[in-house]
Short mmCIF file of C-alpha atoms in Angstrom, two decimals:
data_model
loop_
_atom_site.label_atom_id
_atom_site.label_comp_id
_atom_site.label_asym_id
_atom_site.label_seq_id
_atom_site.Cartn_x
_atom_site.Cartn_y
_atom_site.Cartn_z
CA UNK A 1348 12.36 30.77 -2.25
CA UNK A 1349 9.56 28.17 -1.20
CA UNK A 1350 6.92 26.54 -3.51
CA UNK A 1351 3.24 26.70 -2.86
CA UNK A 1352 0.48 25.86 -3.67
CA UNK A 1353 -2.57 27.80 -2.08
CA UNK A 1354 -6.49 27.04 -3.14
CA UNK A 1355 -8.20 30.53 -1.27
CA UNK A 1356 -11.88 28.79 -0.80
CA UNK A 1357 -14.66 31.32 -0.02
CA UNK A 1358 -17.74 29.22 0.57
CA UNK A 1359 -20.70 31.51 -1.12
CA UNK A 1360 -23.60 28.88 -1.81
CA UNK A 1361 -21.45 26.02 -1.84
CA UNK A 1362 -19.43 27.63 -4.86
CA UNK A 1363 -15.52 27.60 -5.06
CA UNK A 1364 -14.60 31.25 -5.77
CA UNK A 1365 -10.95 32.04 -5.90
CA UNK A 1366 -7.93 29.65 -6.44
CA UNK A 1367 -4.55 31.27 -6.29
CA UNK A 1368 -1.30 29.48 -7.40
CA UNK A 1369 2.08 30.10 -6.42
CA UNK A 1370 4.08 27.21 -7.94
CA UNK A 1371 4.79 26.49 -11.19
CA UNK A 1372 1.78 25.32 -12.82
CA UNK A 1373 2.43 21.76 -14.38
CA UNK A 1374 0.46 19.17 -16.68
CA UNK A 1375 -1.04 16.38 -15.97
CA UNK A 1376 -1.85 12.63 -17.69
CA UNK A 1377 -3.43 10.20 -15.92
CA UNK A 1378 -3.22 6.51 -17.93
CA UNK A 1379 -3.96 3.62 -15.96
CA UNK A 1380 -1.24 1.06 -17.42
CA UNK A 1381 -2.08 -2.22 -17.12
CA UNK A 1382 0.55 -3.81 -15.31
CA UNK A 1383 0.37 -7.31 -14.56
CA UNK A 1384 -1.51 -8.38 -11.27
CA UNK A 1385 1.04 -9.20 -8.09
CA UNK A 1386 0.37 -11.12 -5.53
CA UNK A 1387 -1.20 -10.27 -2.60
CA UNK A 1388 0.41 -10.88 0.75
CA UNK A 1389 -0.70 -13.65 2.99
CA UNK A 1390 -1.44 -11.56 5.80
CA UNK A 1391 -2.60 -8.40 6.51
CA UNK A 1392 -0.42 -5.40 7.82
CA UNK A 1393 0.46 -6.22 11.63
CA UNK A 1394 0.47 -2.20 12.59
CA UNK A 1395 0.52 1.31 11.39
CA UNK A 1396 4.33 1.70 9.99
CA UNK A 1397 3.50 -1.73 7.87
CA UNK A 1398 0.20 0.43 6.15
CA UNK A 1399 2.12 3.34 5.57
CA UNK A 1400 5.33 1.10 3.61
CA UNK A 1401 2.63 -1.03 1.37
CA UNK A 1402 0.81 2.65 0.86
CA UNK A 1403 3.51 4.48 -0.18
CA UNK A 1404 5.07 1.54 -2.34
CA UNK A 1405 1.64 1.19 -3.98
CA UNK A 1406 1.19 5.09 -4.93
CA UNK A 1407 4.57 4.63 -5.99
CA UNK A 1408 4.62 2.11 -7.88
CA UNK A 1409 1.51 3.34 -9.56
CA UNK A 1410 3.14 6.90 -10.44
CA UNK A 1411 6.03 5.14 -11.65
CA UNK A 1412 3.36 3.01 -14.14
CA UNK A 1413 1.62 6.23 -15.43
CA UNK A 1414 -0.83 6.51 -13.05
CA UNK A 1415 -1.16 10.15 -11.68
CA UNK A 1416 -4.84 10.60 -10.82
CA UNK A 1417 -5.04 8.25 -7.48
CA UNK A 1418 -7.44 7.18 -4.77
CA UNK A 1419 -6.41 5.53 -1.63
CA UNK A 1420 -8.12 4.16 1.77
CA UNK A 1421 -6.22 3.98 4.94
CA UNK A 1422 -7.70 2.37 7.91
CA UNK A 1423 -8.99 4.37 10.67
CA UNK A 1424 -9.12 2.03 13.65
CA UNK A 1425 -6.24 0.27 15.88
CA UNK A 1426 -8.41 -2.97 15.61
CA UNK A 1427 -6.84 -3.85 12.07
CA UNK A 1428 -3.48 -4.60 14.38
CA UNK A 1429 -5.34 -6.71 17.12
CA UNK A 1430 -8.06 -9.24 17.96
CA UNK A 1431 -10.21 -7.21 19.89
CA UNK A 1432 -13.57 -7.68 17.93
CA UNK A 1433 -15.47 -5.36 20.79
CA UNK A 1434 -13.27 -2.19 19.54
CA UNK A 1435 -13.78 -3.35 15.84
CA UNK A 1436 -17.14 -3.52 15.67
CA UNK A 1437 -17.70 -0.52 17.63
CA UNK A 1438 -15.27 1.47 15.10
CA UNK A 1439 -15.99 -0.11 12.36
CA UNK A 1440 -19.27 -1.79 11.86
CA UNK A 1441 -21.36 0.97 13.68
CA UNK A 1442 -18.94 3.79 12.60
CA UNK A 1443 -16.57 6.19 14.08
CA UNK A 1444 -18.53 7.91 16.34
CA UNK A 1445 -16.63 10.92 16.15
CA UNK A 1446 -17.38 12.02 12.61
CA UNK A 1447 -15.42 13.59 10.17
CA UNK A 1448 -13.44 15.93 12.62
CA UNK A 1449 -12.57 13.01 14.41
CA UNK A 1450 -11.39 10.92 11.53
CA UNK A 1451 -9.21 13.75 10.41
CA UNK A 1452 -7.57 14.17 13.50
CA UNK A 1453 -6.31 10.62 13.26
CA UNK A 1454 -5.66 10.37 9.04
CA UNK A 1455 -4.03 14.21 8.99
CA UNK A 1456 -0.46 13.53 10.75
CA UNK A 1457 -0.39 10.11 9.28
CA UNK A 1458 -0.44 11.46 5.64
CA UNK A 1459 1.48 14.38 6.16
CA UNK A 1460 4.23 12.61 9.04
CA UNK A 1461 4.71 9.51 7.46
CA UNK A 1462 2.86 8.92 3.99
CA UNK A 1463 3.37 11.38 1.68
CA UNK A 1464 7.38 11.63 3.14
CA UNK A 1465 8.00 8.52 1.52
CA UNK A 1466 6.49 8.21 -1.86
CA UNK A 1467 9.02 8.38 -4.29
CA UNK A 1468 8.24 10.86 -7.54
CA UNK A 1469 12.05 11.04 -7.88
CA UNK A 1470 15.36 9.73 -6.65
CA UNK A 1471 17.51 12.99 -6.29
CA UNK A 1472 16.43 14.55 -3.19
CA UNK A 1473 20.17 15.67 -2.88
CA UNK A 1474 20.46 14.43 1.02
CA UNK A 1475 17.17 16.76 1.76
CA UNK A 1476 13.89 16.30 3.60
CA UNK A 1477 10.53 16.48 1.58
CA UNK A 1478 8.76 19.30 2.83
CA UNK A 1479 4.71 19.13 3.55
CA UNK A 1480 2.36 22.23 4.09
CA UNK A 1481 -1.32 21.94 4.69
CA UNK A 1482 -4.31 24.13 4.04
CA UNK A 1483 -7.73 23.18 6.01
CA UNK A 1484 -10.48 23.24 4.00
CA UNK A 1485 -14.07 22.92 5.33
CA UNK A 1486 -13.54 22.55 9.49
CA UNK A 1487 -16.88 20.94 9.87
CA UNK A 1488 -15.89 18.10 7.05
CA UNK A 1489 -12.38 17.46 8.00
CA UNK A 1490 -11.31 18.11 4.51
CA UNK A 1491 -7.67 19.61 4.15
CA UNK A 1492 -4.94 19.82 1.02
CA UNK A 1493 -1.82 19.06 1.76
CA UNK A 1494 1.41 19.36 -0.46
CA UNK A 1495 4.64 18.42 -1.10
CA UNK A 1496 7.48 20.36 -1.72
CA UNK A 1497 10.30 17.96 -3.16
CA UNK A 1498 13.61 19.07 -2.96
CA UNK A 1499 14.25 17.70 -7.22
CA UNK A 1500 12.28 20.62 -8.18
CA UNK A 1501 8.56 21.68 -8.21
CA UNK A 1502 7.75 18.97 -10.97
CA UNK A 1503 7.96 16.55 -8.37
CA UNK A 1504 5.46 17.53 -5.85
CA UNK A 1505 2.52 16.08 -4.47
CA UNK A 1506 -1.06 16.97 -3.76
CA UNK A 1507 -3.48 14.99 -1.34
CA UNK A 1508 -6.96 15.80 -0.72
CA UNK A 1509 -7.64 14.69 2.68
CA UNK A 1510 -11.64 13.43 3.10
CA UNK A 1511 -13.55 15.07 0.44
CA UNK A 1512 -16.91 14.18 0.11
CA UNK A 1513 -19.97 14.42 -2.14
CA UNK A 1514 -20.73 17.58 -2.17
CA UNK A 1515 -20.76 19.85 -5.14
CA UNK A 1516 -17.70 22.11 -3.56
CA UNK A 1517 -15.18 18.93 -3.53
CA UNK A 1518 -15.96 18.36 -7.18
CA UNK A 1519 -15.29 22.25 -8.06
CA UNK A 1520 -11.88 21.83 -5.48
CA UNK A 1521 -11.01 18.62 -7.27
CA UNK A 1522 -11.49 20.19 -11.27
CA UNK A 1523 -9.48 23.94 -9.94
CA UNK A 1524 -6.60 21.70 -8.75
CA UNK A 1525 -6.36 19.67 -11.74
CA UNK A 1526 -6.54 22.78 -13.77
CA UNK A 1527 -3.69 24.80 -11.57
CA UNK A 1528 -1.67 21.91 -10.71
CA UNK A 1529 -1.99 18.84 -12.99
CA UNK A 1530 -3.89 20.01 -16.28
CA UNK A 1531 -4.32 17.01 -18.01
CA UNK A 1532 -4.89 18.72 -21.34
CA UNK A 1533 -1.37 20.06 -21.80
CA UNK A 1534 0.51 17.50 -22.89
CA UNK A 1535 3.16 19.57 -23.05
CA UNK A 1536 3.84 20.06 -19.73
CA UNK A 1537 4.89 17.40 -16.94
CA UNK A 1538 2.72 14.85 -14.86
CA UNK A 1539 2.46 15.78 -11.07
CA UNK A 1540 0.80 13.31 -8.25
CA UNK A 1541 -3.19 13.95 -7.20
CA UNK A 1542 -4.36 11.79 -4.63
CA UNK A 1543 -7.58 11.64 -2.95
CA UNK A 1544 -7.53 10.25 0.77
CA UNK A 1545 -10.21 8.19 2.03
CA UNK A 1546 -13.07 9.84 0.61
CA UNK A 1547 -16.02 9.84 1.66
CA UNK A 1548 -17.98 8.35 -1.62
CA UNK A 1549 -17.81 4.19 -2.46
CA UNK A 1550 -19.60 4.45 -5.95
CA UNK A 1551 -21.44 6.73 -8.11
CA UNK A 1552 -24.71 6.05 -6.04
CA UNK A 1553 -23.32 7.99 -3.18
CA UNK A 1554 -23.63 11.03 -4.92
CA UNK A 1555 -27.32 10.66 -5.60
CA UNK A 1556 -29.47 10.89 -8.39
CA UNK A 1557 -28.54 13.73 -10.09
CA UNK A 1558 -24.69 13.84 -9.64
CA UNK A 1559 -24.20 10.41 -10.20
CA UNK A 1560 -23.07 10.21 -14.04
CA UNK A 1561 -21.04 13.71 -13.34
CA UNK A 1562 -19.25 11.68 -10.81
CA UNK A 1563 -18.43 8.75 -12.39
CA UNK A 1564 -17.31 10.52 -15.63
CA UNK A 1565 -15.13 13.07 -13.46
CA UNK A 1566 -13.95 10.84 -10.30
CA UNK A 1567 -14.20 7.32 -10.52
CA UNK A 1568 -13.70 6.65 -14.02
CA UNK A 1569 -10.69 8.56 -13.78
CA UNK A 1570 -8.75 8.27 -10.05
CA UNK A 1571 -7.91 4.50 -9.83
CA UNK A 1572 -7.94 3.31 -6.17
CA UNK A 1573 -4.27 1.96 -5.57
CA UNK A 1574 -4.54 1.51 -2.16
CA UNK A 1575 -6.91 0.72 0.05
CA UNK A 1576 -7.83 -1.51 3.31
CA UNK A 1577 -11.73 -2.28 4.10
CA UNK A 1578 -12.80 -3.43 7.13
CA UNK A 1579 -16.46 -4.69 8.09
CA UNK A 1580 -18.25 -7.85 9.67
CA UNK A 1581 -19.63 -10.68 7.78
CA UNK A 1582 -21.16 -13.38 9.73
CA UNK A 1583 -19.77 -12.45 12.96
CA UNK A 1584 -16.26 -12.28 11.74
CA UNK A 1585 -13.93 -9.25 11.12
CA UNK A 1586 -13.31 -9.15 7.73
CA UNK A 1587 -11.19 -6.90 5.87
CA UNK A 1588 -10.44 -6.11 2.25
CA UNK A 1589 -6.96 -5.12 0.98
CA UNK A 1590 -5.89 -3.39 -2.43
CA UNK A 1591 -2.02 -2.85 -2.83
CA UNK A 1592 -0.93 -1.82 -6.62
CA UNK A 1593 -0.93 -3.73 -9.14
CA UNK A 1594 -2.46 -7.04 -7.12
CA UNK A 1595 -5.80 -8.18 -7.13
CA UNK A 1596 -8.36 -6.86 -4.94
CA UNK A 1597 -7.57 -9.37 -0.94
CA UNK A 1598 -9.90 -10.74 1.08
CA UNK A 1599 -8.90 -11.78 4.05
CA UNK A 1600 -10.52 -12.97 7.50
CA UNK A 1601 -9.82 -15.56 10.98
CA UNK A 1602 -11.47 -18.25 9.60
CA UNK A 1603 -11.80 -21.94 12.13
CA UNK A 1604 -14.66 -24.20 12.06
CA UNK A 1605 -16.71 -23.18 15.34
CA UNK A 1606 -16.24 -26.82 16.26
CA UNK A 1607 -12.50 -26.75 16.39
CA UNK A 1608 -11.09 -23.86 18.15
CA UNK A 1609 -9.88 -25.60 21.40
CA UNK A 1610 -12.06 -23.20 23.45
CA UNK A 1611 -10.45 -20.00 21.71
CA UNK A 1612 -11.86 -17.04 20.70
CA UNK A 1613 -12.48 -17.73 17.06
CA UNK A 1614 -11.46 -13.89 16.32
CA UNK A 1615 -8.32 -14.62 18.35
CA UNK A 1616 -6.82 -16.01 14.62
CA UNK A 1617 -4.85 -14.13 12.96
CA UNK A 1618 -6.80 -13.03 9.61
CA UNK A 1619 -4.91 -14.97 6.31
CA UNK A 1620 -6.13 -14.55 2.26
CA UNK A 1621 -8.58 -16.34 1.57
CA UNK A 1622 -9.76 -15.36 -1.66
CA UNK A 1623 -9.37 -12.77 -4.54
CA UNK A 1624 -10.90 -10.90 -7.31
CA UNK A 1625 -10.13 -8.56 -10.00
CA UNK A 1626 -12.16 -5.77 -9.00
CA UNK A 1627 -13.36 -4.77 -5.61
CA UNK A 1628 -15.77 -7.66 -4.62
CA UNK A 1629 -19.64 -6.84 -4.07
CA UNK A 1630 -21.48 -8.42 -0.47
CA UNK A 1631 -22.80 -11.88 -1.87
CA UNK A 1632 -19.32 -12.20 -3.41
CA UNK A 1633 -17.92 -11.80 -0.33
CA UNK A 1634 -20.58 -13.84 2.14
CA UNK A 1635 -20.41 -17.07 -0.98
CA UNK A 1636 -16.75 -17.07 -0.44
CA UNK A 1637 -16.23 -16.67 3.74
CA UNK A 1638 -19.36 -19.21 3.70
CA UNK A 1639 -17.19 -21.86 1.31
CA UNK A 1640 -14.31 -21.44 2.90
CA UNK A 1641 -16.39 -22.33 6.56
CA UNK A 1642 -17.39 -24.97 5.01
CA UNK A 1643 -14.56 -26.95 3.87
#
């Protein structure tokens, strides 16, 4: 007989109705441990299969430390892997011109293909495939659930939220699959795996006004990002920001002096670490430090 796990979402002023489970329902206990920091790699990931392994060995790792409530960024354009700054900027800087639809078409068969395959919540799979199902949300949002069926036994399975957002109905989604799937206030019961994919929020002030305390005391105080890569332009250079569990928050860019790059491209250098912090660095952190490093 197969697991599921099925939310049934009827969208009646923004409300979350009905939520239906078919699994076992399971406990849940998120505690961030605080494991000591890593080190960060000296480069960044040179293509897709290279995200996916430092992903999954990050949400892994993580689970494996008591962490069960997780956030996690993946990278949504090619230009990470290559030096064309025209692509980049057009991607990243301005945005993916697509929208969300877009974007999900792209993050969907990576999560369900390759991530979520590969994170380890136990070692006896018995020889046998993880199985992943997926339930589109909201169309028009590119939102979807998808879950895990491990072969170890329905304690072991996974949920991912795929691009929720701020609205109201993602934090009613979010609270009705913590209830069904990882209750956190049964301690009784086992831990299971939440993790929210590239969302759509950075901090509480994306939720406005009004939902911005809700947020932070439901969301971000409690899903710790344990993965992420961040990509923007400072100063004309592509800069990106990487997060692997339990390191230090990376930043890394091509950095030459302008006067010596032998009639190169300056973006034609492969991005290296150049500096780190303990928690995801604001702008002006990240302008003093590109600026000191040009400067030496």
């Amino acid at each position: 007989m197969h697991r599921c796990f099925t939310l049934n979402l009827l969208l009646i002023a923004g409300a979350l109705t009905t939520l239906a489970c078919c699994s076992l329902v399971s406990a849940f206990s998120s505690s961030s441990s605080s494991s000591p920091a890593q080190p960060l790699p000296n480069n960044l990931p040179s293509n897709p299969d290279d995200v996916i392994r430092q992903a999954a060995n990050s949400i892994t790792n993580a689970y494996e430390s008591g962490v069960y409530l997780q956030t996690i960024r993946l990278p949504l354009s090619q230009a990470i892997y290559g030096n064309k700054e025209e692509g980049f900027v057009a991607d990243r800087a301005i945005g993916w011109q697509g929208g969300p639809m877009e974007t999900y078409r792209y993050l969907s068969p990576m999560v369900k293909n390759n991530l979520l395959p590969r994170i380890r919540t136990a070692n006896n799979t018995a020889g046998l495939n993880v199985k992943v199902s997926e339930q589109i949300l909201l169309d028009f949002d590119g939102s979807s659930l998808q879950t895990t069926e491990h072969p170890a036994g329905a304690l072991y399975d996974i949920q991912a939220l795929i691009q929720p957002n701020t609205d109201g109905y993602y934090i009613k989604t979010i609270q009705a699959i913590e209830e069904q799937f990882c209750n956190t206030k049964k301690v009784d019961k086992p831990n299971r795996l939440f993790v929210l994919v590239n969302p759509a929020w950075r901090d509480k002030s994306s939720f406005g006004i009004f939902g911005a305390q809700k947020a932070q005391e439901l969301i971000l105080d409690r899903y710790e990002t344990t993965y992420a890569v961040d990509q923007f332009i400072v100063r004309g250079r592509q800069i990106s920001l990487l997060k692997c569990w339990s390191s230090d928050w990376g930043l890394y860019a091509a950095v030459v002096n302008d006067n010596d790059c032998g009639g190169k491209d300056k973006q034609s250098m492969p991005a290296q670490l150049i500096a780190s912090f303990a928690t995801r660095p604001e702008y002006k952190e990240i302008d003093a430090a590109l600026k000191g490093v040009m400067n030496k």
